[in-house]
Tab-separated table of C-alpha atoms in Angstrom:
chain	number	residue	atom	x	y	z
N	1	MET	CA	-20.192	-152.659	99.184
N	2	SER	CA	-23.639	-151.121	97.202
N	3	ASP	CA	-22.257	-147.766	98.688
N	4	ASP	CA	-19.680	-148.478	96.813
N	5	ALA	CA	-21.143	-149.866	93.082
N	6	LEU	CA	-24.265	-146.453	93.907
N	7	GLY	CA	-20.574	-144.218	93.667
N	8	ARG	CA	-18.750	-145.538	90.875
N	9	ALA	CA	-22.540	-145.668	88.743
N	10	ARG	CA	-22.971	-141.579	89.341
N	11	ALA	CA	-19.680	-141.180	89.166
N	12	SER	CA	-20.091	-141.955	85.099
N	13	SER	CA	-23.304	-140.877	84.912
N	14	MET	CA	-24.398	-144.275	84.475
N	15	TYR	CA	-27.156	-147.017	86.959
N	16	THR	CA	-26.454	-149.483	89.102
N	17	ALA	CA	-29.135	-152.728	90.315
N	18	CYS	CA	-29.202	-154.626	94.246
N	19	ILE	CA	-30.433	-158.261	93.411
N	20	LEU	CA	-31.144	-160.261	96.317
N	21	ILE	CA	-32.066	-163.606	95.799
N	22	ASP	CA	-33.118	-166.797	98.211
N	23	ILE	CA	-32.236	-169.999	97.501
N	24	ASP	CA	-35.234	-172.408	99.180
N	25	GLY	CA	-34.350	-176.086	99.773
N	26	ILE	CA	-30.482	-175.691	100.980
N	27	GLU	CA	-31.683	-175.673	104.630
N	28	ILE	CA	-32.901	-179.568	103.939
N	29	LEU	CA	-30.003	-180.159	102.379
N	30	GLU	CA	-28.864	-179.519	106.363
N	31	GLU	CA	-31.062	-182.041	107.872
N	32	ARG	CA	-29.962	-185.324	105.699
N	33	PHE	CA	-26.100	-184.570	104.841
N	34	GLY	CA	-24.403	-182.172	107.567
N	35	ASP	CA	-22.706	-179.282	107.498
N	36	THR	CA	-20.122	-179.448	104.894
N	37	THR	CA	-22.548	-180.556	102.322
N	38	VAL	CA	-24.372	-177.583	102.592
N	39	GLN	CA	-21.310	-175.599	102.366
N	40	SER	CA	-20.533	-177.406	99.178
N	41	ALA	CA	-24.221	-176.742	98.382
N	42	ARG	CA	-23.405	-172.339	98.545
N	43	ASP	CA	-20.738	-172.636	96.776
N	44	LEU	CA	-21.494	-174.190	94.421
N	45	MET	CA	-25.296	-171.802	94.403
N	46	LEU	CA	-22.872	-168.861	93.928
N	47	ALA	CA	-20.885	-170.437	91.299
N	48	ARG	CA	-23.868	-170.708	89.110
N	49	LEU	CA	-24.495	-167.189	90.543
N	50	ARG	CA	-21.595	-165.508	88.902
N	51	THR	CA	-21.522	-167.776	85.586
N	52	PRO	CA	-23.301	-165.875	83.767
N	53	LEU	CA	-22.224	-162.137	84.905
N	54	ARG	CA	-20.009	-159.548	83.732
N	55	LYS	CA	-16.896	-159.084	84.931
N	56	LYS	CA	-17.878	-155.176	85.851
N	57	ASP	CA	-20.541	-157.580	88.184
N	58	ARG	CA	-20.499	-158.768	91.757
N	59	ALA	CA	-22.093	-161.708	93.444
N	60	VAL	CA	-21.646	-162.819	97.497
N	61	ARG	CA	-23.050	-164.749	100.335
N	62	ILE	CA	-24.531	-162.784	102.434
N	63	GLY	CA	-26.496	-165.422	105.030
N	64	ASP	CA	-27.228	-168.925	105.606
N	65	THR	CA	-29.760	-168.736	102.049
N	66	ARG	CA	-29.315	-165.336	101.330
N	67	PHE	CA	-26.571	-163.530	97.695
N	68	MET	CA	-26.889	-160.331	96.929
N	69	VAL	CA	-25.746	-158.886	93.196
N	70	LEU	CA	-23.976	-156.544	92.427
N	71	LEU	CA	-24.380	-154.566	88.821
N	72	GLY	CA	-21.691	-152.532	87.521
N	73	PRO	CA	-22.656	-149.293	85.724
N	74	ALA	CA	-24.231	-149.116	83.105
N	75	LEU	CA	-26.442	-146.402	80.166
N	76	ARG	CA	-29.812	-149.168	80.789
N	77	LEU	CA	-31.390	-150.682	83.939
N	78	ASP	CA	-35.182	-150.229	82.975
N	79	LEU	CA	-37.928	-153.252	84.156
N	80	GLU	CA	-37.574	-155.044	81.511
N	81	SER	CA	-33.703	-155.557	80.726
N	82	LEU	CA	-33.639	-156.413	85.004
N	83	LEU	CA	-36.915	-158.651	84.535
N	84	GLN	CA	-34.411	-159.860	82.336
N	85	ILE	CA	-31.599	-160.825	83.566
N	86	THR	CA	-33.278	-162.181	86.780
N	87	SER	CA	-34.906	-164.500	85.111
N	88	ARG	CA	-31.654	-165.446	83.919
N	89	LEU	CA	-29.870	-165.549	87.690
N	90	GLN	CA	-33.007	-168.076	88.225
N	91	SER	CA	-32.912	-170.292	85.793
N	92	VAL	CA	-29.369	-170.996	86.529
N	93	LEU	CA	-30.098	-171.325	89.960
N	94	GLU	CA	-32.101	-173.980	89.827
N	95	GLU	CA	-31.096	-175.957	87.451
N	96	PRO	CA	-31.112	-179.389	89.172
N	97	ALA	CA	-28.138	-180.003	91.350
N	98	SER	CA	-26.250	-183.510	91.516
N	99	ILE	CA	-25.275	-183.790	95.678
N	100	ARG	CA	-24.309	-186.627	97.338
N	101	GLY	CA	-24.946	-188.556	94.118
N	102	THR	CA	-28.954	-187.806	94.145
N	103	THR	CA	-30.562	-184.646	93.013
N	104	GLN	CA	-31.245	-182.060	94.527
N	105	TYR	CA	-34.039	-179.492	93.874
N	106	MET	CA	-33.973	-175.858	94.616
N	107	THR	CA	-35.786	-172.751	94.242
N	108	ALA	CA	-34.414	-168.664	94.277
N	109	THR	CA	-36.655	-166.083	94.847
N	110	LEU	CA	-35.470	-163.065	94.087
N	111	GLY	CA	-36.071	-159.249	94.276
N	112	PHE	CA	-34.315	-156.229	93.208
N	113	CYS	CA	-33.727	-152.330	92.720
N	114	SER	CA	-32.483	-149.902	90.576
N	115	SER	CA	-31.106	-146.586	91.488
N	116	VAL	CA	-33.187	-145.301	88.044
N	117	ARG	CA	-36.256	-145.998	90.976
N	118	LEU	CA	-34.132	-144.173	94.198
N	119	PRO	CA	-33.515	-140.012	94.586
N	120	ASP	CA	-30.299	-138.485	94.194
N	121	ALA	CA	-29.729	-138.644	97.514
N	122	ALA	CA	-30.383	-141.765	98.181
N	123	ALA	CA	-26.798	-144.111	99.269
N	124	GLY	CA	-26.511	-147.393	98.292
N	125	ARG	CA	-28.258	-148.633	102.239
N	126	ASP	CA	-30.983	-147.627	100.384
N	127	MET	CA	-30.464	-148.947	97.324
N	128	PHE	CA	-30.345	-152.294	99.369
N	129	GLU	CA	-32.892	-151.969	101.006
N	130	ALA	CA	-35.148	-151.261	98.906
N	131	ALA	CA	-34.237	-154.403	97.207
N	132	GLY	CA	-34.835	-156.677	100.580
N	133	ALA	CA	-38.153	-154.540	101.015
N	134	ALA	CA	-38.951	-156.273	97.520
N	135	LEU	CA	-37.476	-159.700	98.026
N	136	SER	CA	-40.115	-160.253	101.163
N	137	ASP	CA	-43.002	-158.876	99.365
N	138	ALA	CA	-41.387	-162.027	96.258
N	139	LEU	CA	-41.427	-164.350	99.509
N	140	ALA	CA	-44.647	-164.112	100.223
N	141	ASN	CA	-45.451	-164.483	96.340
N	142	GLY	CA	-44.444	-168.040	96.974
N	143	PRO	CA	-41.768	-169.492	95.641
N	144	SER	CA	-39.102	-168.545	92.407
N	145	ALA	CA	-40.650	-165.234	92.728
N	146	ILE	CA	-39.073	-162.314	91.090
N	147	ARG	CA	-39.964	-158.902	92.631
N	148	ALA	CA	-38.813	-154.978	91.872
N	149	TRP	CA	-39.096	-152.788	94.284
N	150	THR	CA	-42.037	-150.468	93.173
N	151	ASP	CA	-44.433	-147.215	95.143
N	152	SER	CA	-46.192	-149.456	96.419
N	153	ILE	CA	-43.531	-151.735	98.318
N	154	LYS	CA	-42.227	-148.347	98.831
N	155	ALA	CA	-45.806	-147.324	100.019
N	156	ALA	CA	-45.891	-150.765	101.814
N	157	ARG	CA	-43.628	-150.732	104.376
N	158	ILE	CA	-43.720	-146.666	105.460
N	159	ALA	CA	-46.592	-148.095	106.343
N	160	ARG	CA	-44.933	-151.276	108.422
N	161	GLN	CA	-42.388	-148.626	109.885
N	162	SER	CA	-45.033	-146.604	111.496
N	163	LEU	CA	-47.031	-149.750	112.361
N	164	ARG	CA	-43.446	-150.728	114.388
N	165	ILE	CA	-43.227	-147.548	115.717
N	166	GLU	CA	-46.649	-147.542	116.833
N	167	ALA	CA	-46.538	-151.528	118.137
N	168	ALA	CA	-43.196	-150.805	120.234
N	169	ARG	CA	-45.107	-148.216	122.332
N	170	ALA	CA	-48.424	-149.830	122.223
N	171	LEU	CA	-46.208	-152.516	124.229
N	172	GLU	CA	-45.532	-150.183	127.227
N	173	ASN	CA	-48.256	-147.927	127.246
N	174	GLY	CA	-51.206	-151.043	127.981
N	175	GLN	CA	-52.864	-150.891	125.012
N	176	ILE	CA	-51.840	-154.640	124.121
N	177	GLN	CA	-53.288	-156.723	126.644
N	178	ALA	CA	-54.946	-160.380	127.357
N	179	TRP	CA	-57.958	-160.961	125.776
N	180	TYR	CA	-59.581	-164.732	126.547
N	181	GLN	CA	-61.222	-167.781	124.900
N	182	PRO	CA	-63.328	-169.981	127.041
N	183	GLN	CA	-62.345	-174.065	126.663
N	184	ILE	CA	-65.501	-176.089	127.927
N	185	CYS	CA	-65.017	-179.534	129.145
N	186	THR	CA	-67.540	-182.028	127.506
N	187	SER	CA	-68.299	-184.031	129.586
N	188	THR	CA	-69.631	-181.986	132.170
N	189	GLY	CA	-69.896	-178.908	129.262
N	190	ARG	CA	-68.104	-176.098	132.675
N	191	VAL	CA	-65.120	-173.944	131.865
N	192	SER	CA	-61.783	-176.466	132.149
N	193	GLY	CA	-59.565	-173.166	131.087
N	194	ALA	CA	-59.123	-169.595	129.168
N	195	GLU	CA	-56.161	-169.865	126.737
N	196	ALA	CA	-54.559	-165.619	126.790
N	197	LEU	CA	-54.597	-164.073	123.509
N	198	ALA	CA	-52.934	-160.733	122.750
N	199	ARG	CA	-54.895	-157.740	121.757
N	200	TRP	CA	-54.055	-154.656	120.133
N	201	ILE	CA	-56.679	-151.800	121.281
N	202	HIS	CA	-55.680	-149.563	119.691
N	203	PRO	CA	-56.948	-145.743	120.205
N	204	GLU	CA	-58.177	-144.809	116.651
N	205	ARG	CA	-57.858	-147.987	115.302
N	206	GLY	CA	-60.251	-150.110	117.785
N	207	VAL	CA	-58.805	-154.250	118.011
N	208	ILE	CA	-56.255	-155.447	115.974
N	209	ALA	CA	-55.861	-158.338	115.312
N	210	PRO	CA	-52.679	-160.627	116.502
N	211	HIS	CA	-51.513	-161.135	112.561
N	212	ASN	CA	-50.837	-157.560	112.311
N	213	PHE	CA	-48.800	-157.284	114.527
N	214	LEU	CA	-47.366	-159.887	115.623
N	215	GLU	CA	-44.693	-160.425	112.815
N	216	ILE	CA	-43.350	-157.571	113.640
N	217	LEU	CA	-42.742	-157.723	117.656
N	218	GLU	CA	-40.633	-161.193	116.294
N	219	GLU	CA	-38.751	-159.213	113.739
N	220	ASP	CA	-38.114	-156.092	116.441
N	221	GLY	CA	-37.029	-159.199	119.495
N	222	ARG	CA	-40.017	-157.922	121.400
N	223	MET	CA	-41.865	-161.590	121.662
N	224	PRO	CA	-39.708	-161.867	124.681
N	225	ARG	CA	-41.102	-158.586	126.796
N	226	LEU	CA	-44.813	-158.976	125.084
N	227	GLY	CA	-44.711	-162.870	127.082
N	228	GLU	CA	-43.746	-160.773	130.278
N	229	VAL	CA	-46.867	-158.755	129.480
N	230	VAL	CA	-49.328	-161.656	128.312
N	231	LEU	CA	-48.142	-164.038	131.626
N	232	SER	CA	-48.767	-161.787	134.251
N	233	GLN	CA	-52.106	-159.611	133.141
N	234	ALA	CA	-53.341	-163.530	132.719
N	235	LEU	CA	-51.797	-164.787	136.677
N	236	ASN	CA	-53.559	-161.295	138.086
N	237	GLU	CA	-57.042	-162.215	135.920
N	238	LEU	CA	-56.315	-165.890	137.771
N	239	HIS	CA	-55.897	-164.400	140.910
N	240	SER	CA	-58.941	-162.101	140.248
N	241	TRP	CA	-61.412	-164.212	139.727
N	242	ASP	CA	-60.389	-166.937	142.196
N	243	LYS	CA	-60.949	-163.472	144.842
N	244	ALA	CA	-64.900	-163.458	143.061
N	245	GLY	CA	-65.585	-166.867	143.017
N	246	ILE	CA	-64.881	-167.580	139.482
N	247	ASP	CA	-63.802	-170.947	138.881
N	248	VAL	CA	-60.883	-171.026	135.965
N	249	PRO	CA	-59.414	-174.082	136.544
N	250	ARG	CA	-56.174	-172.847	134.078
N	251	VAL	CA	-54.915	-169.690	132.043
N	252	SER	CA	-52.747	-171.197	129.013
N	253	VAL	CA	-50.236	-168.441	127.273
N	254	ASN	CA	-48.480	-169.104	124.538
N	255	PHE	CA	-44.794	-168.656	124.253
N	256	SER	CA	-42.807	-167.714	121.154
N	257	MET	CA	-39.359	-170.022	120.718
N	258	SER	CA	-37.454	-166.641	121.812
N	259	GLU	CA	-39.014	-166.917	125.271
N	260	LEU	CA	-38.290	-171.079	125.394
N	261	ARG	CA	-34.876	-170.222	124.559
N	262	ASN	CA	-34.712	-168.179	127.564
N	263	PRO	CA	-32.069	-169.983	130.100
N	264	LYS	CA	-33.484	-168.428	133.357
N	265	LEU	CA	-37.362	-168.884	131.676
N	266	VAL	CA	-37.971	-171.262	134.531
N	267	GLU	CA	-37.003	-169.412	138.024
N	268	LEU	CA	-39.254	-165.992	135.530
N	269	LEU	CA	-42.384	-167.889	136.014
N	270	LYS	CA	-41.585	-170.006	139.614
N	271	TRP	CA	-41.634	-165.935	140.957
N	272	GLU	CA	-44.429	-164.557	138.559
N	273	ILE	CA	-46.310	-167.335	139.989
N	274	ASP	CA	-45.957	-167.357	143.728
N	275	ARG	CA	-46.173	-163.321	143.079
N	276	PHE	CA	-50.067	-163.492	142.565
N	277	GLU	CA	-50.369	-166.910	144.830
N	278	LEU	CA	-51.346	-169.208	142.436
N	279	THR	CA	-49.917	-172.921	141.942
N	280	PRO	CA	-48.315	-173.675	138.401
N	281	GLN	CA	-51.125	-176.744	138.032
N	282	ARG	CA	-52.895	-173.298	137.160
N	283	LEU	CA	-50.686	-172.296	134.557
N	284	GLY	CA	-50.715	-173.678	130.915
N	285	ILE	CA	-47.956	-173.354	128.273
N	286	GLU	CA	-48.638	-173.179	124.836
N	287	VAL	CA	-45.588	-175.143	122.404
N	288	LEU	CA	-46.374	-174.875	118.801
N	289	GLU	CA	-46.480	-178.176	117.464
N	290	THR	CA	-43.696	-177.108	115.033
N	291	VAL	CA	-41.106	-175.800	117.963
N	292	ILE	CA	-41.180	-179.000	119.166
N	293	ALA	CA	-41.006	-181.214	115.558
N	294	GLN	CA	-38.092	-178.610	114.749
N	295	THR	CA	-35.381	-177.885	117.807
N	296	LYS	CA	-32.195	-178.807	118.195
N	297	ASP	CA	-32.087	-176.690	121.326
N	298	CYS	CA	-31.208	-178.184	124.701
N	299	ILE	CA	-32.464	-174.348	126.388
N	300	VAL	CA	-35.206	-175.596	124.729
N	301	VAL	CA	-35.479	-179.354	125.575
N	302	ARG	CA	-34.953	-178.021	129.463
N	303	ASN	CA	-36.340	-175.664	129.947
N	304	VAL	CA	-40.889	-177.067	128.521
N	305	ALA	CA	-39.335	-179.994	131.213
N	306	ALA	CA	-38.041	-178.401	133.973
N	307	LEU	CA	-41.755	-176.169	133.547
N	308	ALA	CA	-43.835	-179.983	133.282
N	309	LYS	CA	-41.423	-181.628	136.115
N	310	LEU	CA	-43.129	-178.017	138.541
N	311	GLY	CA	-46.336	-178.709	137.097
N	312	CYS	CA	-47.193	-176.323	134.993
N	313	PHE	CA	-49.394	-177.741	132.181
N	314	VAL	CA	-47.592	-177.904	129.108
N	315	ASP	CA	-50.689	-177.939	125.735
N	316	LEU	CA	-48.698	-179.262	122.287
N	317	ASP	CA	-50.444	-176.239	120.161
N	318	ASP	CA	-51.776	-176.940	116.449
N	319	PHE	CA	-50.861	-180.616	116.568
N	320	GLY	CA	-51.350	-182.020	113.070
N	321	THR	CA	-49.364	-179.812	111.422
N	322	GLY	CA	-45.921	-179.670	112.367
N	323	HIS	CA	-45.000	-183.561	112.130
N	324	ALA	CA	-43.630	-184.161	116.041
N	325	SER	CA	-42.581	-187.461	117.024
N	326	ILE	CA	-44.053	-189.946	120.404
N	327	THR	CA	-40.092	-189.575	121.336
N	328	SER	CA	-40.683	-185.599	121.164
N	329	LEU	CA	-43.961	-185.927	123.081
N	330	ARG	CA	-42.345	-187.450	125.299
N	331	ARG	CA	-39.200	-185.945	125.257
N	332	PHE	CA	-40.851	-182.759	125.728
N	333	ALA	CA	-43.623	-183.527	128.916
N	334	ILE	CA	-47.224	-182.774	126.658
N	335	SER	CA	-50.059	-183.132	128.807
N	336	ARG	CA	-53.100	-181.919	126.339
N	337	LEU	CA	-52.772	-182.043	122.263
N	338	LYS	CA	-54.147	-179.480	121.279
N	339	ILE	CA	-55.615	-180.648	117.130
N	340	ASP	CA	-55.140	-178.029	114.904
N	341	ARG	CA	-58.564	-176.085	113.464
N	342	SER	CA	-57.440	-177.921	109.878
N	343	PHE	CA	-59.353	-181.269	111.395
N	344	ILE	CA	-61.577	-179.860	113.060
N	345	THR	CA	-63.535	-178.296	110.194
N	346	ARG	CA	-67.110	-179.924	109.314
N	347	VAL	CA	-66.105	-183.194	111.136
N	348	ASP	CA	-69.521	-183.322	111.344
N	349	ARG	CA	-69.779	-183.216	108.196
N	350	ASP	CA	-66.996	-185.576	106.483
N	351	GLU	CA	-66.648	-188.540	106.944
N	352	ASP	CA	-62.279	-188.815	105.967
N	353	GLN	CA	-62.042	-185.450	108.524
N	354	ARG	CA	-64.255	-187.858	111.055
N	355	ARG	CA	-61.091	-191.075	110.677
N	356	MET	CA	-58.743	-188.920	111.552
N	357	ILE	CA	-59.722	-187.200	114.225
N	358	ALA	CA	-60.597	-190.122	115.345
N	359	ALA	CA	-57.256	-192.598	114.718
N	360	ILE	CA	-55.851	-189.263	116.410
N	361	LEU	CA	-57.443	-189.469	119.590
N	362	SER	CA	-57.015	-192.633	120.006
N	363	MET	CA	-53.436	-192.188	119.566
N	364	ALA	CA	-53.644	-189.625	122.208
N	365	ASP	CA	-55.704	-192.057	124.838
N	366	ARG	CA	-52.869	-194.465	124.488
N	367	LEU	CA	-50.575	-192.109	125.138
N	368	GLY	CA	-52.360	-191.280	128.481
N	369	LEU	CA	-53.085	-187.629	126.910
N	370	GLU	CA	-55.246	-185.136	127.163
N	371	THR	CA	-56.777	-183.582	124.189
N	372	LEU	CA	-58.819	-180.239	123.285
N	373	ALA	CA	-60.079	-179.077	119.723
N	374	GLU	CA	-59.072	-175.555	118.838
N	375	GLY	CA	-61.509	-173.967	116.182
N	376	VAL	CA	-64.917	-175.150	116.690
N	377	GLU	CA	-67.182	-173.114	115.178
N	378	SER	CA	-71.014	-175.334	115.309
N	379	VAL	CA	-72.942	-177.159	116.790
N	380	GLY	CA	-72.852	-180.076	115.082
N	381	GLU	CA	-68.899	-179.872	115.258
N	382	HIS	CA	-68.767	-179.719	119.339
N	383	ALA	CA	-71.417	-182.561	119.886
N	384	LEU	CA	-69.478	-184.979	117.248
N	385	LEU	CA	-66.371	-184.263	119.565
N	386	ALA	CA	-67.415	-185.603	122.049
N	387	GLN	CA	-68.813	-188.171	120.904
N	388	LEU	CA	-65.732	-189.807	119.524
N	389	GLY	CA	-63.771	-188.633	123.188
N	390	CYS	CA	-62.676	-185.249	122.897
N	391	ASP	CA	-61.881	-184.260	126.111
N	392	HIS	CA	-62.254	-180.083	125.217
N	393	VAL	CA	-63.597	-177.513	123.118
N	394	GLN	CA	-62.221	-174.243	122.825
N	395	GLY	CA	-63.321	-172.149	119.416
N	396	PHE	CA	-65.913	-169.061	117.629
N	397	GLY	CA	-68.582	-171.943	118.158
N	398	ILE	CA	-68.406	-171.571	121.631
N	399	ALA	CA	-66.874	-168.113	121.620
N	400	ARG	CA	-64.805	-165.184	120.721
N	401	PRO	CA	-61.730	-164.165	122.445
N	402	MET	CA	-62.893	-161.493	124.834
N	403	PRO	CA	-62.072	-159.076	128.106
N	404	ALA	CA	-61.633	-160.527	131.739
N	405	ASP	CA	-64.158	-158.197	132.663
N	406	GLN	CA	-66.260	-159.981	129.728
N	407	LEU	CA	-64.939	-163.538	130.061
N	408	VAL	CA	-66.568	-163.638	134.601
N	409	THR	CA	-69.502	-162.394	132.659
N	410	TRP	CA	-69.963	-165.251	129.155
N	411	ILE	CA	-69.354	-167.684	132.133
N	412	LYS	CA	-71.526	-166.777	134.775
N	413	ALA	CA	-74.298	-166.587	132.094
N	414	HIS	CA	-72.869	-169.699	130.127
N	415	ASN	CA	-73.457	-171.527	133.871
N	416	ALA	CA	-76.474	-170.938	133.924
N	417	ARG	CA	-77.248	-172.371	130.910
N	418	ILE	CA	-75.628	-175.439	131.106
N	419	ALA	CA	-77.758	-175.491	134.774
N	420	GLU	CA	-80.884	-175.873	133.011
N	421	ALA	CA	-79.677	-178.008	130.165
N	422	PRO	CA	-78.910	-181.655	129.569
N	423	ARG	CA	-75.556	-182.432	129.474
N	424	LEU	CA	-73.683	-182.782	125.830
N	425	GLY	CA	-71.122	-185.427	126.441
N	426	ARG	CA	-70.177	-188.162	126.928
N	427	ARG	CA	-71.776	-189.483	130.125
N	428	SER	CA	-69.038	-190.024	132.709
N	429	SER	CA	-69.085	-194.297	134.964
């Protein structure tokens, strides 16, 4: 379709443009009213989109919430004229909509590319991808943003593609490794576990933080492979620590939605656990609260429940950010709540934060769930959380993620310190 638009424009020595639009608010309608209402909303958006267009322009839906406009040949399609067109389209789309007797408000984010900006040899696919890159930039800058394809976006796209190729190679050649952040029991002060976190050890750029490559691996469908790598390394290290007499009761591994959807996940984990001569109780499964709160996928529910039944320890990660219900906590057989760092920051100096944490801890206690505070960055936060009854803590104030050999050294030094220091936290009765 974009090839045809570009060909017609060039044949008449004129220009065309591709505009991509993402509508935010349609998913909410599906939750409230169901598929039929959602389809009506999509039809309404498409009809609105076509209203201000000329006969030679085309508008189509290309996804659940995404639409495309291809402008017919025009003599002038510079940045100013395209901004006027896209602003007009956005205004039309964002008019309040009457749906099932209620007024609904949706927002439209747009990205566009004109053939003026493309080399002569460019194909329609190039124009579509450039508009897609502009839309991605717009979505990253908040709702109702409009972005044009520019040289800076082009440079960022080239850099991202290069990073994508490098990340795929790094995953297979051992550059992406599991690092470990210790978790501390507030009653004893001893290490109660360690979370395995992916780090990319780049030969030229050093350690690359996960937020710089996880999204790319997810886009490429490589999260299951990353999960395999981190899980295998974590269980291997746990086995090695046991042999060396280093007490790490449990290692926790993050599981993505794509991994949790794998119908063979339980079999795979059982095999890996047996391979390293461990018991299921030594493995923690970290699942984001947003996954628990939003999923309707029966496979995910069955997998998490089966892993809990197997004996694995199920952590609900980032608790407080995903609005999981108490029913969800039971349905997924959650063992421990990992309280999100946003609730932990300045808890020793902020009364509102303290009340919030106290409420969470009280609820967890009544439900028979353990608790772990993540993002602990100061001695004051650590001490107050222990006094309030939080079972475990983790964060930069205790230790940053580190390679396996450094963790061994850290644990030995930590055990030596607590052997000589007074106990921090609650006294056991």
